[in-house]
mmCIF file of C-alpha atoms in Angstrom:
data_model
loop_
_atom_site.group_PDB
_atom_site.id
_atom_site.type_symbol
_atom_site.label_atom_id
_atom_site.label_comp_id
_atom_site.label_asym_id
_atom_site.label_seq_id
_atom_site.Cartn_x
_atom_site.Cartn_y
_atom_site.Cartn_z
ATOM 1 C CA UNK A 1 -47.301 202.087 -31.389
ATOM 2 C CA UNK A 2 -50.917 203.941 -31.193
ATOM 3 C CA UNK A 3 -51.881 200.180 -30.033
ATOM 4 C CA UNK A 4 -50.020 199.085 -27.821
ATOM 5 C CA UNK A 5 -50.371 202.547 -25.779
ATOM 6 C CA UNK A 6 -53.974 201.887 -25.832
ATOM 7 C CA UNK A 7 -53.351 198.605 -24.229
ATOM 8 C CA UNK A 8 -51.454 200.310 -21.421
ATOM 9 C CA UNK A 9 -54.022 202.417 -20.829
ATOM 10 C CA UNK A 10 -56.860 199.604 -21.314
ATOM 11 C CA UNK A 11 -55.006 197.761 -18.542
ATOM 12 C CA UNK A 12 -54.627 200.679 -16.316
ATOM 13 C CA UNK A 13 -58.204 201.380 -16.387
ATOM 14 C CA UNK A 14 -58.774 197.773 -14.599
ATOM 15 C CA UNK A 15 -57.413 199.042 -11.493
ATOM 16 C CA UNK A 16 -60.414 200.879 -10.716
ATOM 17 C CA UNK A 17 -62.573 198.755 -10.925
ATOM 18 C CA UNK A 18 -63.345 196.983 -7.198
ATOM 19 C CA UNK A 19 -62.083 193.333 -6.755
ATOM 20 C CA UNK A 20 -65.254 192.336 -5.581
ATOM 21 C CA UNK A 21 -67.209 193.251 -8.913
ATOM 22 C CA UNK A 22 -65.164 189.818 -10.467
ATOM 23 C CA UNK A 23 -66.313 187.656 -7.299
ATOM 24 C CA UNK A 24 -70.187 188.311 -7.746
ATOM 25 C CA UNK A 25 -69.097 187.314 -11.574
ATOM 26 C CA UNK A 26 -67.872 183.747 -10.777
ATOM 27 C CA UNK A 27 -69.777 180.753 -10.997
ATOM 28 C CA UNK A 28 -69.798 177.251 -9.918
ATOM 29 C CA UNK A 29 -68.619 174.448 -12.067
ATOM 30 C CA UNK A 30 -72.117 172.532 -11.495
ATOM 31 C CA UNK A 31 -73.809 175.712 -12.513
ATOM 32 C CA UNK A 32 -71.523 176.446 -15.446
ATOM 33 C CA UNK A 33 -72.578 172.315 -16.725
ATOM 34 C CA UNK A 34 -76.052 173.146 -15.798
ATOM 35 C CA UNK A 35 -75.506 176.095 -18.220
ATOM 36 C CA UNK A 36 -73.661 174.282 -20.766
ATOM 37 C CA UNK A 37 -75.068 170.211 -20.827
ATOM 38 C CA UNK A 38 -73.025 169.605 -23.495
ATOM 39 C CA UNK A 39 -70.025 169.946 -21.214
ATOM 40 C CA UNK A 40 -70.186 167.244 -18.652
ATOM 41 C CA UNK A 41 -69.978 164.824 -20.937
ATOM 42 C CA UNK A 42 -66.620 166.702 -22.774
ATOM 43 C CA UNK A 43 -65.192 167.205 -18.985
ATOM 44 C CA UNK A 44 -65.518 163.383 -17.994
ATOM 45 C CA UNK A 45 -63.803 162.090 -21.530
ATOM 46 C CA UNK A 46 -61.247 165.062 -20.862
ATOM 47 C CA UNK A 47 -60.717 163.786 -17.675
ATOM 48 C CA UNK A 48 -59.688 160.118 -18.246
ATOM 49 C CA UNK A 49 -57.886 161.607 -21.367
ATOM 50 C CA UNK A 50 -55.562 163.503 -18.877
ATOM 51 C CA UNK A 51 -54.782 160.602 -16.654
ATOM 52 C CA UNK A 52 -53.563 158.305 -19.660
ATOM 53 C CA UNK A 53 -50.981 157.723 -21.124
ATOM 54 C CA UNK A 54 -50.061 160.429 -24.029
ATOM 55 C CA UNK A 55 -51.334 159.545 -27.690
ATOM 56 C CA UNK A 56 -49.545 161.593 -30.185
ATOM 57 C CA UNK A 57 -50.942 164.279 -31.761
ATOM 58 C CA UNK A 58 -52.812 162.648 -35.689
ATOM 59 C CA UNK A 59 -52.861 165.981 -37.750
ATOM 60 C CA UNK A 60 -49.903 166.696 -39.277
ATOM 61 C CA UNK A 61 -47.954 170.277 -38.712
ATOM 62 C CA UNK A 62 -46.800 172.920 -41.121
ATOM 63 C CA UNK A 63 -45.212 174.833 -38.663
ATOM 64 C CA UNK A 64 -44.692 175.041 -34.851
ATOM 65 C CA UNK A 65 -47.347 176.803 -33.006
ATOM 66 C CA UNK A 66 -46.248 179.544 -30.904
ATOM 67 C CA UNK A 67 -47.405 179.638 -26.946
ATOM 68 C CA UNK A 68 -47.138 182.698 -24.388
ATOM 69 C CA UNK A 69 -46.592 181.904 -20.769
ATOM 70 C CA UNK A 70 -47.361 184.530 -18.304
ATOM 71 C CA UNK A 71 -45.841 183.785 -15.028
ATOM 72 C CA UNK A 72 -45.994 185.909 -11.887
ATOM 73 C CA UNK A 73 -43.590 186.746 -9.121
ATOM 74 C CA UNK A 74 -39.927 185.017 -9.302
ATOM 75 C CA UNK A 75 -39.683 182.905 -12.535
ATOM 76 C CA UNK A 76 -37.459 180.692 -10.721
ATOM 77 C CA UNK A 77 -39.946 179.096 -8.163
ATOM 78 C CA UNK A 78 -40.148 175.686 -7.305
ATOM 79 C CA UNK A 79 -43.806 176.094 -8.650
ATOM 80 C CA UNK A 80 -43.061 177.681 -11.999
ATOM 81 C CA UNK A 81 -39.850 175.153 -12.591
ATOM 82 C CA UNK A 82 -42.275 172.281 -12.214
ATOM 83 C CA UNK A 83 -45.425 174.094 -14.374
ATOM 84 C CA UNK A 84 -42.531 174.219 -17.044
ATOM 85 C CA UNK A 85 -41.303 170.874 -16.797
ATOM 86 C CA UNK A 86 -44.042 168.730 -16.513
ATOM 87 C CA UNK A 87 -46.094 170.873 -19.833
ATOM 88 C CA UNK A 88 -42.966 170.361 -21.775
ATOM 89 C CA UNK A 89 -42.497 166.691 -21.160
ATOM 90 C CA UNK A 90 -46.101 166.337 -21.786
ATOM 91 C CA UNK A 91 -46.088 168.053 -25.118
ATOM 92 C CA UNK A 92 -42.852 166.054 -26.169
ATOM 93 C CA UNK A 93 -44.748 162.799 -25.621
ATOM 94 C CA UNK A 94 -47.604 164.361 -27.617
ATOM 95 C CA UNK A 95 -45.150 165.066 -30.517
ATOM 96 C CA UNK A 96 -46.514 168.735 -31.038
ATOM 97 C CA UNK A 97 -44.013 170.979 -32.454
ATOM 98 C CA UNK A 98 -44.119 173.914 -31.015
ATOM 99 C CA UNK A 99 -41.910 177.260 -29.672
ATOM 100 C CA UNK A 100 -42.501 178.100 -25.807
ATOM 101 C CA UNK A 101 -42.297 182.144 -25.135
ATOM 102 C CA UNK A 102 -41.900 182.874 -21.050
ATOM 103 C CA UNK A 103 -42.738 186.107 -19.653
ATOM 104 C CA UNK A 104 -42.751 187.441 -16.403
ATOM 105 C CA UNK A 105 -44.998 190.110 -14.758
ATOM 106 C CA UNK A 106 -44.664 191.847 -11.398
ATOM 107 C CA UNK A 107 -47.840 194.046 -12.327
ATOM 108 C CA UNK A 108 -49.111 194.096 -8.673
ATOM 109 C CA UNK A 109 -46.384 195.325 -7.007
ATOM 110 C CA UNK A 110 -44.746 198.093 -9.842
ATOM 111 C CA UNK A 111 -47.230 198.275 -12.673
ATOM 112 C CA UNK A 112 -45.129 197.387 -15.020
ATOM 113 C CA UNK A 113 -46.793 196.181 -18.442
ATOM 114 C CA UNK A 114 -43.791 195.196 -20.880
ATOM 115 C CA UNK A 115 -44.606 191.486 -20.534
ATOM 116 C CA UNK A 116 -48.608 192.377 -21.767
ATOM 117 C CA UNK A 117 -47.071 194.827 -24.449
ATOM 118 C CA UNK A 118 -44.535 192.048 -26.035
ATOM 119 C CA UNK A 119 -47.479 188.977 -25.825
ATOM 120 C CA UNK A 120 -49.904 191.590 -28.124
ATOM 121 C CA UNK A 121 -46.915 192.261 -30.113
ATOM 122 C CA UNK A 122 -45.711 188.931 -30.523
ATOM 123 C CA UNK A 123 -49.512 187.532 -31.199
ATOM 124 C CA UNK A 124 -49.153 184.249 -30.277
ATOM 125 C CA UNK A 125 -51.237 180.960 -31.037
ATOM 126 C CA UNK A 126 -52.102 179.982 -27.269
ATOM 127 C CA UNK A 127 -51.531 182.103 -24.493
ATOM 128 C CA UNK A 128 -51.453 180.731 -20.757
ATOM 129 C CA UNK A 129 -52.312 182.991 -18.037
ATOM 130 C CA UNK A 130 -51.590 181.514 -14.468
ATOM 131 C CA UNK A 131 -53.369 184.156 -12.537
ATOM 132 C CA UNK A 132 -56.157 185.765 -13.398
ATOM 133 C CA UNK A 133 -57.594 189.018 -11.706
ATOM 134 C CA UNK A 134 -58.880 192.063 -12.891
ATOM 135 C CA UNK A 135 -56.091 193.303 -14.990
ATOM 136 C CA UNK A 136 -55.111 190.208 -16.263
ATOM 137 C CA UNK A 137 -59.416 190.050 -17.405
ATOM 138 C CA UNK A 138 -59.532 193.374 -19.193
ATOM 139 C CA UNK A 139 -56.091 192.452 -21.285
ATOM 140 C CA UNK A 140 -57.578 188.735 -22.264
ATOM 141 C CA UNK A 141 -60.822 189.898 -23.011
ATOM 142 C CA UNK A 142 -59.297 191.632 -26.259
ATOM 143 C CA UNK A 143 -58.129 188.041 -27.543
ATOM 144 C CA UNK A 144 -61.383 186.171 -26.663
ATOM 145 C CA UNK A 145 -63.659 188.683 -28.831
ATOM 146 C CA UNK A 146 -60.616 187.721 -31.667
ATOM 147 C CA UNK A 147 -59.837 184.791 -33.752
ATOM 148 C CA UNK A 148 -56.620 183.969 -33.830
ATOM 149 C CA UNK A 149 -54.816 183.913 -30.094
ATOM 150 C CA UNK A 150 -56.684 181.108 -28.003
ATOM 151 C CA UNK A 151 -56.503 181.040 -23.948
ATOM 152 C CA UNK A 152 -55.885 178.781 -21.693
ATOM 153 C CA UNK A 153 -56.553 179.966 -18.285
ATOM 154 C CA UNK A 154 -53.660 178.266 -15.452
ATOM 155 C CA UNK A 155 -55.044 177.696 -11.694
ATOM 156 C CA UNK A 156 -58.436 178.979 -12.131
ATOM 157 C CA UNK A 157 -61.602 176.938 -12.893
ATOM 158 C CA UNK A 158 -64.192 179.131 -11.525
ATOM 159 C CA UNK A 159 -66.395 180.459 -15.118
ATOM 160 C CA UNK A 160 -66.528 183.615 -15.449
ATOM 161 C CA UNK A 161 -70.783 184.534 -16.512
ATOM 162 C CA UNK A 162 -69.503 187.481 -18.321
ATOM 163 C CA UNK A 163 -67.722 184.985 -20.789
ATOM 164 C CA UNK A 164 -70.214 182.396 -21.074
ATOM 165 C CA UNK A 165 -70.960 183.343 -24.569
ATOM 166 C CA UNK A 166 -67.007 183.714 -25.621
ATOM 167 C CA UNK A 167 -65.171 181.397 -22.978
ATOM 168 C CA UNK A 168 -61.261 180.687 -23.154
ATOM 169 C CA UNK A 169 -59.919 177.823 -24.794
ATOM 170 C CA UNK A 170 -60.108 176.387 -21.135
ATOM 171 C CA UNK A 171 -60.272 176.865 -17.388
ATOM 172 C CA UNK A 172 -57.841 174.674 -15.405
ATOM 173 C CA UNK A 173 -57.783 174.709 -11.854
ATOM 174 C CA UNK A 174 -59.047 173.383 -8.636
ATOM 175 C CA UNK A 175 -62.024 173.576 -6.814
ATOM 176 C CA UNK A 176 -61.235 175.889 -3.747
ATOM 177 C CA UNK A 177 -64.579 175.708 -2.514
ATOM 178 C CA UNK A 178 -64.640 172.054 -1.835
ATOM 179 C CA UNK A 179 -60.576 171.986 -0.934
ATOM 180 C CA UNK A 180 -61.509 174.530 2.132
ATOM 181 C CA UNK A 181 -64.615 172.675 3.082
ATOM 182 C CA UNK A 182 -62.636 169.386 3.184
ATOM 183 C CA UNK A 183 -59.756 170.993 5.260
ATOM 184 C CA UNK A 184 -62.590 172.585 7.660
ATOM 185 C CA UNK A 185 -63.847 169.351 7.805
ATOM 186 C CA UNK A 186 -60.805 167.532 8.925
ATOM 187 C CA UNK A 187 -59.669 170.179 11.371
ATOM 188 C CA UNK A 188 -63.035 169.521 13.359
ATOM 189 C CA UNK A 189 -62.806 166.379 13.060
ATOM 190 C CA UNK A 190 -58.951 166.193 14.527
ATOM 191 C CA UNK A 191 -58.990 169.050 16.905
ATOM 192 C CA UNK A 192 -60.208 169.709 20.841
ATOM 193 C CA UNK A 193 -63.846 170.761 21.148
ATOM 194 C CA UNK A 194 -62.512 173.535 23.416
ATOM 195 C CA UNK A 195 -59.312 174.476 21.073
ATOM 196 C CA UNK A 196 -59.476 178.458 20.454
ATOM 197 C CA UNK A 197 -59.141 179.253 16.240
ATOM 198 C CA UNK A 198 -58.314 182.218 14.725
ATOM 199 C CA UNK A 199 -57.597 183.087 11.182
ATOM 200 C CA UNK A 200 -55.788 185.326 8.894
ATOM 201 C CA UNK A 201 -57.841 185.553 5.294
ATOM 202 C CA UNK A 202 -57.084 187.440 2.339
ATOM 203 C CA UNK A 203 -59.001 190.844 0.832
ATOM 204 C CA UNK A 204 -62.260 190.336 -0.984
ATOM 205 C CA UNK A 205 -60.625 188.807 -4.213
ATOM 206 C CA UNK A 206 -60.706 185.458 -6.124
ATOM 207 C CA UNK A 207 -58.963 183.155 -3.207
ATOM 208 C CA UNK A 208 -60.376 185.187 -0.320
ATOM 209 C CA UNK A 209 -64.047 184.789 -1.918
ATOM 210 C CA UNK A 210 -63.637 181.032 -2.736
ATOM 211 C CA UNK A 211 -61.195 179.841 -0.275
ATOM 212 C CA UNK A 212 -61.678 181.617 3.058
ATOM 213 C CA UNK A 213 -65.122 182.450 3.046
ATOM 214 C CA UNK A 214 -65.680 178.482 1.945
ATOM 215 C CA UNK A 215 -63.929 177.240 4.579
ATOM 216 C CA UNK A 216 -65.161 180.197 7.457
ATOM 217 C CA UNK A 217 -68.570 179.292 6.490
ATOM 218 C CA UNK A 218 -67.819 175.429 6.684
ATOM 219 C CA UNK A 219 -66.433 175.107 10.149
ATOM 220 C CA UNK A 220 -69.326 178.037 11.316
ATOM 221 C CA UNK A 221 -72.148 175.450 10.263
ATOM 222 C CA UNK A 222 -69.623 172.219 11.703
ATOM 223 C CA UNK A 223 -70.286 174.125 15.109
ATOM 224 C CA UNK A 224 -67.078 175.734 15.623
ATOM 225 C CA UNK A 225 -66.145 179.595 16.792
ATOM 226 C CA UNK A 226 -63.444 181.844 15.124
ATOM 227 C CA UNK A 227 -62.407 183.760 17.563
ATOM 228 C CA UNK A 228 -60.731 186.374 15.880
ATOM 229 C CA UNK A 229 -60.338 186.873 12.113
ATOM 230 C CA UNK A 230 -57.357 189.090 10.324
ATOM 231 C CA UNK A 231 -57.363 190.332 7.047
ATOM 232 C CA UNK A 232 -54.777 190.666 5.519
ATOM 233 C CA UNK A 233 -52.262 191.148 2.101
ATOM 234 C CA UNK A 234 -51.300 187.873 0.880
ATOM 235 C CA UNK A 235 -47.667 188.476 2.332
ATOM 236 C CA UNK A 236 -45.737 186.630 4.042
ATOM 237 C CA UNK A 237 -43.986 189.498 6.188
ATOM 238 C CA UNK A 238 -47.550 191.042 7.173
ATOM 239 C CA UNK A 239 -48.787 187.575 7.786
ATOM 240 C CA UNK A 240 -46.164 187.253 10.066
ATOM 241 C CA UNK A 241 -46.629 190.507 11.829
ATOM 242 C CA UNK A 242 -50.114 189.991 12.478
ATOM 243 C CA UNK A 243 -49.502 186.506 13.751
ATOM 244 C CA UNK A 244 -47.005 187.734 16.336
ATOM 245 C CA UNK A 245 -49.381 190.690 17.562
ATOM 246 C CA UNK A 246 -52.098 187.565 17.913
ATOM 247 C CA UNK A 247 -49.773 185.414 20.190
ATOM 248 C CA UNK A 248 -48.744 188.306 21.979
ATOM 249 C CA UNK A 249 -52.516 189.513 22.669
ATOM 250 C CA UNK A 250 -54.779 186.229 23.188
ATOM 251 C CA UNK A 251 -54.586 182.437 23.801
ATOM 252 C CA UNK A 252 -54.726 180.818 20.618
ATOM 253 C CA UNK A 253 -54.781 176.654 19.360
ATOM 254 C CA UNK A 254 -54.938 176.678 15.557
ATOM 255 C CA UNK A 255 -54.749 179.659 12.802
ATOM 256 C CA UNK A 256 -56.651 178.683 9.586
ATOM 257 C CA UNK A 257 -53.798 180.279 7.122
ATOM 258 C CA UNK A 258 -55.936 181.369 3.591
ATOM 259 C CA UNK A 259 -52.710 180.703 1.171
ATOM 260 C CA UNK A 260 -49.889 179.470 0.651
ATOM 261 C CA UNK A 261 -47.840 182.943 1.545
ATOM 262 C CA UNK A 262 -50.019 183.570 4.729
ATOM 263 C CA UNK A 263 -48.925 180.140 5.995
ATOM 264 C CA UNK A 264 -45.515 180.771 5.631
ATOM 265 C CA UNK A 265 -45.937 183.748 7.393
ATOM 266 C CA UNK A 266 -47.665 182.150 10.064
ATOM 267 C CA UNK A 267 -45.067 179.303 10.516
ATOM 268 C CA UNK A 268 -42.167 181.980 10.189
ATOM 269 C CA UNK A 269 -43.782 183.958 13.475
ATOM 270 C CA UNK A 270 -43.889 180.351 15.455
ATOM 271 C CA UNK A 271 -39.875 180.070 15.338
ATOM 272 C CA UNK A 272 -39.777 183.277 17.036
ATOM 273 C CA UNK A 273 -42.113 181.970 20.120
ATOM 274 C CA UNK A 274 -41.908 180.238 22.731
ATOM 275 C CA UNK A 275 -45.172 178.257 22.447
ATOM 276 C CA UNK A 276 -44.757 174.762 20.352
ATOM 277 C CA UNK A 277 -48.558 174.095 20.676
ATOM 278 C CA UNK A 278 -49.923 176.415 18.216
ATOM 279 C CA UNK A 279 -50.746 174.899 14.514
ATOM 280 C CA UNK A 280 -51.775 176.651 11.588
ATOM 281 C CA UNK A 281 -52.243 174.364 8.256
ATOM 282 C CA UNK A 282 -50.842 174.456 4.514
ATOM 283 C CA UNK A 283 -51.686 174.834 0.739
ATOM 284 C CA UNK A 284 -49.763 172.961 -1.569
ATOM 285 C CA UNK A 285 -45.671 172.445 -1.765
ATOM 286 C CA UNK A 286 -43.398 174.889 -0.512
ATOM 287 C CA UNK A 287 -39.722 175.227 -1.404
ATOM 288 C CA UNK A 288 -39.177 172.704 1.145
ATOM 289 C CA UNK A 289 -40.876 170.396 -0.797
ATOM 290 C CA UNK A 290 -41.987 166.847 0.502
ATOM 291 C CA UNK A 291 -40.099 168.143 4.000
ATOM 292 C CA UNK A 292 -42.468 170.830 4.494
ATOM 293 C CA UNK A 293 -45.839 168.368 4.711
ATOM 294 C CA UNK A 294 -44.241 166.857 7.628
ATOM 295 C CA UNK A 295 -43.381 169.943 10.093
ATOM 296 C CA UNK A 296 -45.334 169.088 13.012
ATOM 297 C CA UNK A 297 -46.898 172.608 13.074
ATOM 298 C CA UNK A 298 -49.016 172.237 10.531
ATOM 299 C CA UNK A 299 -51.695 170.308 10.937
ATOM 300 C CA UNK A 300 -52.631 169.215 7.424
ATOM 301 C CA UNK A 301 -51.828 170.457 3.707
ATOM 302 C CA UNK A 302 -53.907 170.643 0.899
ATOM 303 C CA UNK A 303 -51.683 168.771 -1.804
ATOM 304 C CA UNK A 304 -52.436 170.100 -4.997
ATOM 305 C CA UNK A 305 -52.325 167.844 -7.997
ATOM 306 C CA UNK A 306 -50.579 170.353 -9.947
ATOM 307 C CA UNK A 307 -48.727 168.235 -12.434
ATOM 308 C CA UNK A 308 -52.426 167.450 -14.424
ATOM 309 C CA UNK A 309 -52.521 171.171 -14.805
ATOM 310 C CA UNK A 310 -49.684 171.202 -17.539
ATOM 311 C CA UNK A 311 -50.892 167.930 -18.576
ATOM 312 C CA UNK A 312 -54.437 169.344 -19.227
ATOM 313 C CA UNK A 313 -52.738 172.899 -21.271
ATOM 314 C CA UNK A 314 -50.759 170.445 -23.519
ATOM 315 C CA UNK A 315 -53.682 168.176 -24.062
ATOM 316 C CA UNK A 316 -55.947 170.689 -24.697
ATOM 317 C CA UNK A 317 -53.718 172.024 -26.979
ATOM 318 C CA UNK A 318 -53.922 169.252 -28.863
ATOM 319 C CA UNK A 319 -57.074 168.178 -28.890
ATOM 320 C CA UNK A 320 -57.614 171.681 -30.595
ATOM 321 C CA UNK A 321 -55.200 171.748 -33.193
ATOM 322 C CA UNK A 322 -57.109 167.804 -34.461
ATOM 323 C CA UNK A 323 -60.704 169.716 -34.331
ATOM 324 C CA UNK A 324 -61.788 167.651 -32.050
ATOM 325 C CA UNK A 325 -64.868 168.563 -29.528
ATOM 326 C CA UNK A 326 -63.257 169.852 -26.081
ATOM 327 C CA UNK A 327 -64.679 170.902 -22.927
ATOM 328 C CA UNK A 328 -63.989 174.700 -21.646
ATOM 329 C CA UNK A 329 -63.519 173.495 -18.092
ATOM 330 C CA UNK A 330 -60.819 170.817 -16.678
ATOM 331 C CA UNK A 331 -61.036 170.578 -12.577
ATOM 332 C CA UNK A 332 -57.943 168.475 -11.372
ATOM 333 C CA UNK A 333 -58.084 166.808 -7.541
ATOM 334 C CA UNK A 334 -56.759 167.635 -4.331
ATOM 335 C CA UNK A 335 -56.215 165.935 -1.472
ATOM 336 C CA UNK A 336 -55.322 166.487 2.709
ATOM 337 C CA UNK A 337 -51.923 165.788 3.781
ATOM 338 C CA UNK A 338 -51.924 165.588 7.598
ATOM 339 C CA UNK A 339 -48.334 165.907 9.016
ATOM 340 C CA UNK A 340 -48.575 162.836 11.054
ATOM 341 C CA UNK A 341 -47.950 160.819 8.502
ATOM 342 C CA UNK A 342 -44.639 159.041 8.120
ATOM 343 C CA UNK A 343 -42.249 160.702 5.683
ATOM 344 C CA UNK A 344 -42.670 157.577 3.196
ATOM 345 C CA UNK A 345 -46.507 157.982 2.981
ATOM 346 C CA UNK A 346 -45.961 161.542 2.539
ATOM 347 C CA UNK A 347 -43.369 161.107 -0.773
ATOM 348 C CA UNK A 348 -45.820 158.759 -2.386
ATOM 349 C CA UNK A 349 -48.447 161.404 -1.911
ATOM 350 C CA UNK A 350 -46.524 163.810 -3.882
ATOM 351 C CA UNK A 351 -45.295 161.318 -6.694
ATOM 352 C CA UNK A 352 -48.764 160.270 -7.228
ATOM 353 C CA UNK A 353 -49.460 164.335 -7.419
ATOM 354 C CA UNK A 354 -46.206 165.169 -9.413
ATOM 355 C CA UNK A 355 -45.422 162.587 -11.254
ATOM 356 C CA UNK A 356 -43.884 164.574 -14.402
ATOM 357 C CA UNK A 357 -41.488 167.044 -11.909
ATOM 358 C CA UNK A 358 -41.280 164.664 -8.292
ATOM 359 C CA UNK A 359 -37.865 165.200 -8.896
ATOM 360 C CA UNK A 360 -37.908 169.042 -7.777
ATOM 361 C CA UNK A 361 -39.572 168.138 -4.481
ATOM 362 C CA UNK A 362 -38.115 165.493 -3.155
ATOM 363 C CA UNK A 363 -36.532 166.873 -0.326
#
């Protein structure tokens, strides 16, 4: 009991520390191989190893290993069904025995730590984390100075320096950076010279450091003016708010939306105007699923591969339980899905990026 109220109050103590003390501690993934040479070499067999066809696993199990998944928000998400499905389907095909624990945290909103108290408890094998900020930091550091629990870090694939010399299992995520310097790069490309952009960007923390200051910075140096720039929660009610008071106050073409929350949001405020003109762009599948890429006020989506996320926690998982040299770093692709394509194009984009858990978006 004396332990696990020391992790409440080891977790607590994370909250006072400033956001942007973990964004001057991320690194690049070229700096991270530049670090670590013996890495590129692990990443690019990792790579092809995700994007083939399963092998089962060659060591033979005692027992099943036990895995933790920490999952944020509503369990139920379109997002989290399709994490689930697509990491169990891979690990049947890898024929690794195995017993899946799912916990859910709504930490941000009511500090509540039960799920963080019953993972130390339970002690797992592997624990994934899909979001990682500063609480989630403090409680993983206590399994990456140990020897038993291994992590595997969900959506994130930024190093951290401080953990160069005791690194998670693996990072598995996307490269923000270039995804908002490829959307910036598009938008000038397909938009007026003379079209007015404003933007509504997140807080100085992980997304709002890689994401919208990536993509700010981009379309600065492509020549283009942001009028006006927002911050705000990533909310979809205060997105909204804010994107109302805009319309209402100034003349506006396009508003760069930083996530996926703020572009609902935005798109929620547009039904409740008059003017059809204004676009704002997307991140990724919505509830709406294939539907959503093709509402004619967004401009373009960034379409997540998200599938070869599960695909790289269950093959990572295996490659460690055989021994076998493994990279600490797994960066899947993205790619731009502008709205005006036809609805057919669009569905083959997202069965070529979900092609374990299409099923769920196929709206």
């Amino acid at each position: 009991m004396r332990r696990l109220w020391f992790l409440v109050l080891f977790i607590f103590s994370a909250f006072s520390v400033q956001a942007s003390n973990m964004t001057r501690d991320l690194m690049s993934d070229d700096v991270f191989q530049r670090l670590m040479p013996r890495q590129g070499p692990l990443i690019e067999l990792f790579t092809s190893i995700v994007h083939s066809p399963p092998v089962s696993i060659l060591r033979t199990q005692n027992k099943p290993i036990s895995i933790a998944v920490l999952l944020f928000g509503e369990a139920d998400t379109l997002a989290n069904e399709a994490l689930l499905l697509s990491f169990k389907q891979r690990m049947r095909e890898l024929n690794i025995d195995y017993r899946l624990d799912i916990y859910v945290s709504n930490l941000e909103d009511d500090g509540d730590v039960s799920s963080y108290m019953k993972i130390e408890k339970s002690a797992p094998d592997y624990i994934v984390m899909t979001k990682l900020g500063m609480v989630q930091r403090r409680f993983l550091e206590r399994f990456l100075y140990g020897n038993k629990t291994k992590v595997l870090l969900y959506d994130f694939s930024t190093p951290l320096t401080h953990w160069v010399d005791r690194p998670p299992l693996m990072y598995i995520g996307f490269d923000q950076r270039q995804a908002s310097k490829q959307l910036a790069s598009y938008l000038d490309r397909q938009l007026p010279k003379q079209a007015k952009m404003s933007a509504l960007v997140l807080p100085d923390n992980y997304l709002g450091h890689m994401r919208c200051d990536a993509f700010l910075d981009e379309i600065t140096q492509l020549g283009r003016t942001v009028h006006t720039i927002d911050v705000v929660q990533d909310s979809q009610e205060q997105a909204a708010e804010s994107t109302k008071a805009l319309l209402a106050e100034t003349e506006v073409d396009f508003i760069f939306s930083c996530s996926a929350h703020i572009s609902e949001g935005v798109l929620a405020a547009f039904k409740e105007t008059d003017n059809q003109r204004v676009q704002t762009n997307g991140w990724g599948l919505t509830q709406e699923g294939v539907r959503g890429l093709a509402n004619p006020r967004i401009k373009a989506s960034v379409l997540f591969m998200k599938d070869y996320l599960s695909v790289a926690l269950a093959e990572a998982i295996k490659l460690d339980l055989e021994g076998k040299n493994m990279p600490n770093l797994y960066v899947a692709r993205s790619t731009l899905a502008p709205s005006e394509l036809d609805f057919d194009s669009l569905r083959l984009m997202v069965s070529q990026a979900y092609p374990y858990s299409v099923m769920l978006w196929q709206k």
